[in-house]
Short mmCIF file of C-alpha atoms and ligand atoms in Angstrom, two decimals:
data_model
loop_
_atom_site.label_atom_id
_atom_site.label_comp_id
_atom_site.label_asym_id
_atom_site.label_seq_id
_atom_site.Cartn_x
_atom_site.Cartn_y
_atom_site.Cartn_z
CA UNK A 47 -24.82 207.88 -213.42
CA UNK A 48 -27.96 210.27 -213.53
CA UNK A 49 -26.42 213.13 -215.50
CA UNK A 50 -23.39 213.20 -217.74
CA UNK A 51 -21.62 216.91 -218.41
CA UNK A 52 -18.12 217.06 -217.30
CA UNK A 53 -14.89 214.49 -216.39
CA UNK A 54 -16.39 214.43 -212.69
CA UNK A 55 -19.52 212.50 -213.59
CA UNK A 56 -17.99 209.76 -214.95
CA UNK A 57 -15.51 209.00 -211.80
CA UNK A 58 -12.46 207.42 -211.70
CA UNK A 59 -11.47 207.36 -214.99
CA UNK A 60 -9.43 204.28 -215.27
CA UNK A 61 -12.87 202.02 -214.57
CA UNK A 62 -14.39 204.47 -217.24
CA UNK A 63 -11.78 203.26 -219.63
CA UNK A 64 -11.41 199.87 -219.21
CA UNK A 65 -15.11 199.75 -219.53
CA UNK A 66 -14.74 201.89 -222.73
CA UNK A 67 -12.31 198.38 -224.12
CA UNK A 68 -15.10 196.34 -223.10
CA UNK A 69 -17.85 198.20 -225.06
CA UNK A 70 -15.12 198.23 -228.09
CA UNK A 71 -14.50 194.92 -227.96
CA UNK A 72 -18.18 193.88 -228.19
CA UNK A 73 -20.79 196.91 -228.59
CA UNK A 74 -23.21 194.77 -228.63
CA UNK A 75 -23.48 192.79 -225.83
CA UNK A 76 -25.56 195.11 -223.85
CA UNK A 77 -28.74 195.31 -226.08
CA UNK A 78 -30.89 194.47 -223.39
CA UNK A 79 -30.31 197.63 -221.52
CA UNK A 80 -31.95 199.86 -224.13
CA UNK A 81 -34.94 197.24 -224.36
CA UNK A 82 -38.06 199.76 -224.64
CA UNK A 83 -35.90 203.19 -224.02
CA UNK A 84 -36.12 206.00 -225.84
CA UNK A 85 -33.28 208.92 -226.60
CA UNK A 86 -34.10 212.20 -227.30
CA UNK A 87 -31.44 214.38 -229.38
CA UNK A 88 -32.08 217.61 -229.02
CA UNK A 89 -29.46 220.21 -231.25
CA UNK A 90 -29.72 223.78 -231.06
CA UNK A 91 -26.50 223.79 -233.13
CA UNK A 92 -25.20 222.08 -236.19
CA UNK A 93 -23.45 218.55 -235.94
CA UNK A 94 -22.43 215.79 -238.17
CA UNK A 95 -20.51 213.21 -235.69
CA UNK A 96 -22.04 214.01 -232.05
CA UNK A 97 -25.47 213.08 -233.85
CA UNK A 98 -24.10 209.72 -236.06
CA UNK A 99 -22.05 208.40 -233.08
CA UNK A 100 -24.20 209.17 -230.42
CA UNK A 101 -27.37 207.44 -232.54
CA UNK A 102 -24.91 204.55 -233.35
CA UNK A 103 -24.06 203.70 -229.96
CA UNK A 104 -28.16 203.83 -228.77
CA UNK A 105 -28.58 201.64 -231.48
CA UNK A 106 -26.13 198.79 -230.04
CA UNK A 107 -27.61 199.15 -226.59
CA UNK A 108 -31.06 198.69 -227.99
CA UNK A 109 -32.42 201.80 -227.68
CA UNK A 110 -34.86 203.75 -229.99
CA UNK A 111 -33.45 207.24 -231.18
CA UNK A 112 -35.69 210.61 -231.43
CA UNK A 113 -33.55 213.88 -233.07
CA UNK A 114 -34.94 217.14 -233.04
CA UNK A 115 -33.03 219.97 -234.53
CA UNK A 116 -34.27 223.29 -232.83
CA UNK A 117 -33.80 225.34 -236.10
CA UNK A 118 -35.12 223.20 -238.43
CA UNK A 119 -39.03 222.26 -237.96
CA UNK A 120 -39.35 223.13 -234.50
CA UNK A 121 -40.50 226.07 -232.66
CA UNK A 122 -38.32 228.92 -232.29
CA UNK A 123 -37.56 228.84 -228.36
CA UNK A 124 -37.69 231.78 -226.19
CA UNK A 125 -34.82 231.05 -223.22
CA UNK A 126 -35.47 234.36 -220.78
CA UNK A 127 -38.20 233.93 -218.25
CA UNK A 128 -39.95 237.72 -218.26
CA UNK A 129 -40.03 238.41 -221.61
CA UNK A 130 -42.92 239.54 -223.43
CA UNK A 131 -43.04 237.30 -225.97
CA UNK A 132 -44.21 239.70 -228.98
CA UNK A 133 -41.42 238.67 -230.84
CA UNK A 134 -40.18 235.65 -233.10
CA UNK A 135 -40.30 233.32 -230.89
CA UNK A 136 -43.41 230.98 -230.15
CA UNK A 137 -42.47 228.78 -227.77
CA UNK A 138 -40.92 229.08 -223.98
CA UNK A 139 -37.84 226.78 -223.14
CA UNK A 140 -39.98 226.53 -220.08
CA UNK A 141 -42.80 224.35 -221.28
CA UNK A 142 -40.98 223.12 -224.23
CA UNK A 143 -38.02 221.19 -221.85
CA UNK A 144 -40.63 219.38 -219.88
CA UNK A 145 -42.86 218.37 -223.02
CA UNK A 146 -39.81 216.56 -224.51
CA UNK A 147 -38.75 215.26 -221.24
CA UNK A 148 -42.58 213.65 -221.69
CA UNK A 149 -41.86 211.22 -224.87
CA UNK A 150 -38.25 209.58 -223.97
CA UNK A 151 -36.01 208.14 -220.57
CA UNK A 152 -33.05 210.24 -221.82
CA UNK A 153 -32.26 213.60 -223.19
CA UNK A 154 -29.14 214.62 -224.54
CA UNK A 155 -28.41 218.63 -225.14
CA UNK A 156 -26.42 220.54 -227.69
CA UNK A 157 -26.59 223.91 -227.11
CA UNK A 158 -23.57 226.12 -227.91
CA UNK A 159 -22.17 229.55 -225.63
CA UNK A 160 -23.92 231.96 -227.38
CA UNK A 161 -21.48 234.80 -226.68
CA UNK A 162 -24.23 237.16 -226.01
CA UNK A 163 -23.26 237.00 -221.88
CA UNK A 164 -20.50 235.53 -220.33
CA UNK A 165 -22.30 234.42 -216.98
CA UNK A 166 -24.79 233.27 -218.71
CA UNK A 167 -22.26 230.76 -220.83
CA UNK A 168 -20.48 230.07 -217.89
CA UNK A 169 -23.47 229.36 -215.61
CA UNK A 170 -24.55 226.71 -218.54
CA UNK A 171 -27.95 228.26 -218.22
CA UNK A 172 -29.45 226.30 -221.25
CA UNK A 173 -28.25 222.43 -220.26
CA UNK A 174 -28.67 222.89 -216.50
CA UNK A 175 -32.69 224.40 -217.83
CA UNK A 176 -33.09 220.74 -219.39
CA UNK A 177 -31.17 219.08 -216.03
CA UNK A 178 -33.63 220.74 -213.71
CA UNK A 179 -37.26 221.03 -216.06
CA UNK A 180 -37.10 217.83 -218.23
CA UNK A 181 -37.51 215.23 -215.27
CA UNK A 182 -35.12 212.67 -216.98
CA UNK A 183 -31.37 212.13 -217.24
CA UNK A 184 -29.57 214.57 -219.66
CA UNK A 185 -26.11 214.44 -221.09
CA UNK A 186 -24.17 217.15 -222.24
CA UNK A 187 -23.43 216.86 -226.46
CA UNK A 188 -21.57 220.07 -226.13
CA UNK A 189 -22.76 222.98 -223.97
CA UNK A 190 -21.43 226.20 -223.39
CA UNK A 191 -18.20 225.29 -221.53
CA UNK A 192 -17.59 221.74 -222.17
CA UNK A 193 -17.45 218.68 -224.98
CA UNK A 194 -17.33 215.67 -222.51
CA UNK A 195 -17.97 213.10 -225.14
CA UNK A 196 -15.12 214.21 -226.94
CA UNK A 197 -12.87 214.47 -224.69
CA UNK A 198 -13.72 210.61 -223.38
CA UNK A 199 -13.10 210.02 -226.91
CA UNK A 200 -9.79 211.88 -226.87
CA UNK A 201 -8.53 209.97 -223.63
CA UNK A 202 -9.46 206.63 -225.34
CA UNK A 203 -7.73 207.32 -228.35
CA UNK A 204 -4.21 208.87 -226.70
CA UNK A 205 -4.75 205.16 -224.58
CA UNK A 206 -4.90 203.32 -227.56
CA UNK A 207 -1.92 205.08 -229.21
CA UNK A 208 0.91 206.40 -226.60
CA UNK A 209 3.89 204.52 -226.68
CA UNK A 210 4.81 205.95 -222.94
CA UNK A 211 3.02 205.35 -219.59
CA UNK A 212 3.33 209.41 -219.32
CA UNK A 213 2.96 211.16 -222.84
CA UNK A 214 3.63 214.73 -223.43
CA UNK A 215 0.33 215.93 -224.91
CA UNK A 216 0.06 219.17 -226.20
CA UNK A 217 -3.12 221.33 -226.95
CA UNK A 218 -2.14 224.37 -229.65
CA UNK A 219 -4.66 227.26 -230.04
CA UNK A 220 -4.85 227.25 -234.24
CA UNK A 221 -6.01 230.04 -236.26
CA UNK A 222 -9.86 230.16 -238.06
CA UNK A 223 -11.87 232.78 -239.33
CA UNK A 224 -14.87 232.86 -237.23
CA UNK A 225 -15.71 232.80 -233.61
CA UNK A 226 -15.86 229.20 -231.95
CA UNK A 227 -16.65 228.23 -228.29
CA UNK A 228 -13.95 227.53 -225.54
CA UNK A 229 -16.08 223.95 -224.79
CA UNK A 230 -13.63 221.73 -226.50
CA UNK A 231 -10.49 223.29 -225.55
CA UNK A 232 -11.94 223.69 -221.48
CA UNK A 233 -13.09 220.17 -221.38
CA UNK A 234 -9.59 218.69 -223.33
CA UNK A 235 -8.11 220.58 -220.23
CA UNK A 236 -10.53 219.54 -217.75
CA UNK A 237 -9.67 215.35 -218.59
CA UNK A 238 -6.08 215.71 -218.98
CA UNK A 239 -5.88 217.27 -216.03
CA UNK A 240 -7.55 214.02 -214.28
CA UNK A 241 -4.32 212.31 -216.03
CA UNK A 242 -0.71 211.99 -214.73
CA UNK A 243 -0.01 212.50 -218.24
CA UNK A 244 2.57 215.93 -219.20
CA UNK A 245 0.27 218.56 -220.60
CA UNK A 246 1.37 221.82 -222.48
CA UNK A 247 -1.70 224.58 -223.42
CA UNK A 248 0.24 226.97 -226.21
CA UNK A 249 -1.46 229.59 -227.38
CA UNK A 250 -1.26 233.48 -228.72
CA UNK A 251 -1.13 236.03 -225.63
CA UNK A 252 -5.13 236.92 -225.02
CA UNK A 253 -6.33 233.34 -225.74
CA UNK A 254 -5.81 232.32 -221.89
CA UNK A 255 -8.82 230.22 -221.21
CA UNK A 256 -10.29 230.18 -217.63
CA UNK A 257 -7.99 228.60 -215.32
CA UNK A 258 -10.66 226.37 -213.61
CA UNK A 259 -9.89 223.99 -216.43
CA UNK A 260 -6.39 224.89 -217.48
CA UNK A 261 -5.74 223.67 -214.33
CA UNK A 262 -1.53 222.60 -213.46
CA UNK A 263 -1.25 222.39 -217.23
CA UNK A 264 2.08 224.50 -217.91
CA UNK A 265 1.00 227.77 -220.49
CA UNK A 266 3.73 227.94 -223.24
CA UNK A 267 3.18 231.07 -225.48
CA UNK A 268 5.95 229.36 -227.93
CA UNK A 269 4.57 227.48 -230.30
CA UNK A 270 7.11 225.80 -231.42
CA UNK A 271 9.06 225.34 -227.75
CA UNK A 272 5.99 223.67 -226.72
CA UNK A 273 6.16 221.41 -229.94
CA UNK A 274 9.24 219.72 -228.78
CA UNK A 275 9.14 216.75 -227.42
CA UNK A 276 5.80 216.30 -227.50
CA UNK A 277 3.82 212.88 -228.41
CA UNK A 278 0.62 214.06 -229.09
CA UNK A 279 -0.50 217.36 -230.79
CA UNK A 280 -3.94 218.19 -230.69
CA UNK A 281 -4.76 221.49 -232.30
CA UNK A 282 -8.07 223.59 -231.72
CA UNK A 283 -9.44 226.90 -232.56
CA UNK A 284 -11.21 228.92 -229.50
CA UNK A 285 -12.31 232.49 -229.29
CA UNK A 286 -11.11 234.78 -226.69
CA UNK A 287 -12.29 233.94 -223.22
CA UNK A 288 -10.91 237.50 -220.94
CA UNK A 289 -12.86 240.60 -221.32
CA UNK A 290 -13.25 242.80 -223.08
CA UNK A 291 -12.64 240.40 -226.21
CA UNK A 292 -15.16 237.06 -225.13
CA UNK A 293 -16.25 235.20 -227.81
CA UNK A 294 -14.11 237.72 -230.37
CA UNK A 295 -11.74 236.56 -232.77
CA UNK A 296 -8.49 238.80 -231.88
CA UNK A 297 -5.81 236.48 -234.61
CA UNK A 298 -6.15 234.69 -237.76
CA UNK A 299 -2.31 234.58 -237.26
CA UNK A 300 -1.29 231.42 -240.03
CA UNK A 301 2.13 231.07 -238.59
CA UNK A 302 -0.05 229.06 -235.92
CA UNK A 303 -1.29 226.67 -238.51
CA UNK A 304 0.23 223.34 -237.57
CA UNK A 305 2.40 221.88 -240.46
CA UNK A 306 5.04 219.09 -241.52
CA UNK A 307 7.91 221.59 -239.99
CA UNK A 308 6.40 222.17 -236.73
CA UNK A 309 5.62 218.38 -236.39
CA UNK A 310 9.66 217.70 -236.88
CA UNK A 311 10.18 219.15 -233.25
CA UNK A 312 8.04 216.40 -231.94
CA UNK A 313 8.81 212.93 -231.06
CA UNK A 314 7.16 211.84 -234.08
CA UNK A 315 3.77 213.22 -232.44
CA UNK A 316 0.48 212.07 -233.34
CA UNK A 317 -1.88 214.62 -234.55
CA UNK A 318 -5.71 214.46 -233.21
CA UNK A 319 -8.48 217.14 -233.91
CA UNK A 320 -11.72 216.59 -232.77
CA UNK A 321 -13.57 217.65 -236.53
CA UNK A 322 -14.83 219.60 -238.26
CA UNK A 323 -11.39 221.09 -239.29
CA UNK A 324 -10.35 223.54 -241.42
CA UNK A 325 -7.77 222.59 -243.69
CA UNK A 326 -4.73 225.01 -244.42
CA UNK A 327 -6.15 227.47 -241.48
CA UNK A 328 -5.71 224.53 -238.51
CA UNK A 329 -3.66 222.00 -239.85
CA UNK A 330 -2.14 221.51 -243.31
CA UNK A 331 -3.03 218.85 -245.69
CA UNK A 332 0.22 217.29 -245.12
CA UNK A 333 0.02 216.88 -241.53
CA UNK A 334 -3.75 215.39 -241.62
CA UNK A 335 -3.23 212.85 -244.62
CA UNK A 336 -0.11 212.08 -242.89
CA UNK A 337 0.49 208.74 -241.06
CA UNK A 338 0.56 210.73 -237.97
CA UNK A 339 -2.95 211.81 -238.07
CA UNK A 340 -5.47 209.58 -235.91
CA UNK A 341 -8.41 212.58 -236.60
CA UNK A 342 -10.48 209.45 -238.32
CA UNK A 343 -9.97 206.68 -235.24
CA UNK A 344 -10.57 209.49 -232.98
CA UNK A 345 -14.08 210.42 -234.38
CA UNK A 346 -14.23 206.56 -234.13
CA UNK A 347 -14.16 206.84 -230.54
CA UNK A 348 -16.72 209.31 -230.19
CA UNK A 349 -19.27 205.79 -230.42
CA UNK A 350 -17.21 204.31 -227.75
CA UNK A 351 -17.44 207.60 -225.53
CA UNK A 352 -21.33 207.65 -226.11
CA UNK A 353 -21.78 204.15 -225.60
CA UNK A 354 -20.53 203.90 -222.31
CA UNK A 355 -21.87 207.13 -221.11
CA UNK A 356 -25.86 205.62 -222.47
CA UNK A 357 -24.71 202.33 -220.53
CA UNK A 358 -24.23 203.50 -217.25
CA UNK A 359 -27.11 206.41 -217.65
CA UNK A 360 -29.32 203.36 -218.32
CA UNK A 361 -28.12 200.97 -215.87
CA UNK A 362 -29.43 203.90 -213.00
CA UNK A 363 -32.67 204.24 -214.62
C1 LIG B 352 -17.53 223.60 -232.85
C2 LIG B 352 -16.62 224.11 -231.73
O1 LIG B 352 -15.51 224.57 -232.01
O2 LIG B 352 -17.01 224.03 -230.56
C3 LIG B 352 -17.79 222.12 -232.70
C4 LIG B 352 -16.60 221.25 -232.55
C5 LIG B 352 -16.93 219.87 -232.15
N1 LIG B 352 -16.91 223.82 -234.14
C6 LIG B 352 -17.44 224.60 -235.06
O3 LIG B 352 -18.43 225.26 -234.84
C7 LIG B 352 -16.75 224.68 -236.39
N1 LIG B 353 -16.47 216.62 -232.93
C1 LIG B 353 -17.78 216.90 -232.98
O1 LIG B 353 -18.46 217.02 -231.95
O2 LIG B 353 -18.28 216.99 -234.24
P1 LIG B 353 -19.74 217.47 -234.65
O3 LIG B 353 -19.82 218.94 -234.32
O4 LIG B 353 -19.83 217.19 -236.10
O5 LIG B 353 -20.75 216.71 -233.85
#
């Protein structure tokens, strides 16, 4: 695999996750692929797991790790080619991408939608700028439009869990104060629908996402209609995607907060969130110290997801 951002990269994803098993059963049995290969991190946005799992899981495969957070030390990047650069910012994107792309075999990207420009967002103008300038193998640690680590991680853990070959898994839009990206919510979308599994988007009207990733899921605007039944519940805030409201906030509506009540209509549903999570906006305390919450062995999988994604981007160097 030469680049990793979306479901398609990996392939069929039943090889993906058996492989996943095998990496979980024994992470480190392939520390001779990493042997003398170096990862580059590079974050233009905060994270706490993407950056411990994803270090974690170059660490069992041998590999050396090099982080670089954007906003903190480096060079304030310029990202528009044209601009006279009289401003704050020092350094081009441009010769920046293929300096890095100089000191390590493998870059991974986080870079955010920035909600300035739709297209741009959409086009994933900063990731596919590393894809095409750094001359090495990038994966995607959240871009614009999609989490694919997380989701892997997702899939692994609703594997690990469902008690039915075909769960019902529902995604529910849950309220939060500020603006966040559509990534995680798009890419959730984008696996299950690679799934024979039931899946159920519910959301407030004006938080449709783009229907490239929604995909045959079925849109339920009842919450709590969509709720029953269900086996897995996994909640997530997004900003609105249709103009003229993209990347606006257009509810903070609580009665969306998932709670013990809600959970009743399930069939004893497990909860999953991909963190960070706001507590008593997104989910209640209840629900995520309950017995139903797997939010911990899901971030657990995010090593797994990274692990196997390193593996094969190694194996094709
Ligand atoms: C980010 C988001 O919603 O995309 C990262 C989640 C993994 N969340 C926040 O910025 C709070
Ligand atoms: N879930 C996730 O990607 O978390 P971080 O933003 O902390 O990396």
């Amino acid at each position: 695999m030469k680049h990793f951002t979306n479901v398609h990269d990996l392939g069929d994803l039943k090889i993906a996750l058996k492989e996943a098993f095998e990496v979980k059963k024994d992470r480190f049995a392939f520390r001779h692929l990493g042997h003398n290969r170096t990862l580059m991190m590079i974050f233009f946005n905060s994270s706490l797991r993407t950056r411990l799992s994803t270090q974690k899981a170059a660490m069992n495969l041998g590999m050396n790790v090099i982080v670089l957070d954007i906003n903190q030390g480096a060079w304030k990047l310029e990202t528009e080619r044209g601009v006279i650069m009289d401003g704050d910012k020092p350094e081009h994107l441009l010769e920046a991408v293929p300096v890095m792309g100089c000191y390590c075999d493998i870059i991974g990207v986080r870079a955010f939608a920035q909600f300035e420009n739709k297209q741009d967002d959409y086009e994933e103008k900063i990731l596919n700028q590393f894809i095409q300038y750094s001359g090495r193998p990038v994966f995607s640690m959240e871009a614009a439009t999609r989490h694919p680590l997380q989701s892997f991680a997702d899939l692994i853990t609703i594997e690990e869990y469902k008690k039915t070959e075909r769960p019902k898994v529902v995604m529910t839009w849950a309220p939060h104060p500020r603006a966040l990206p559509q990534a995680v919510p798009n890419s959730f979308a984008e696996w299950m629908n690679k799934t024979d599994y039931e899946f159920v988007i519910t959301h407030p009207k004006g938080y449709e996402l783009d229907p490239a990733f929604t995909g045959k899921a079925r849109i339920e605007y009842d919450q709590r209609k969509a709720f029953e039944g269900a086996d897995f519940i996994y909640a997530k805030n997004w900003s609105a995607y249709e103009e003229p409201n993209y990347g606006k906030v257009i509810s903070t509506d609580r009665s969306w907060t998932v709670d013990t009540e809600k959970m009743k209509l399930t069939n004893q549903a497990y909860f999953l969130h991909c963190l960070p999570v706001r507590r008593n906006m997104i989910v209640t305390d209840d629900v995520i110290e309950s017995s139903c919450s797997l939010v911990i062995p899901e971030a657990a999988n995010r090593e797994i997801s990274a692990q196997v994604v390193l593996k094969r981007m190694l194996e094709s160097l």
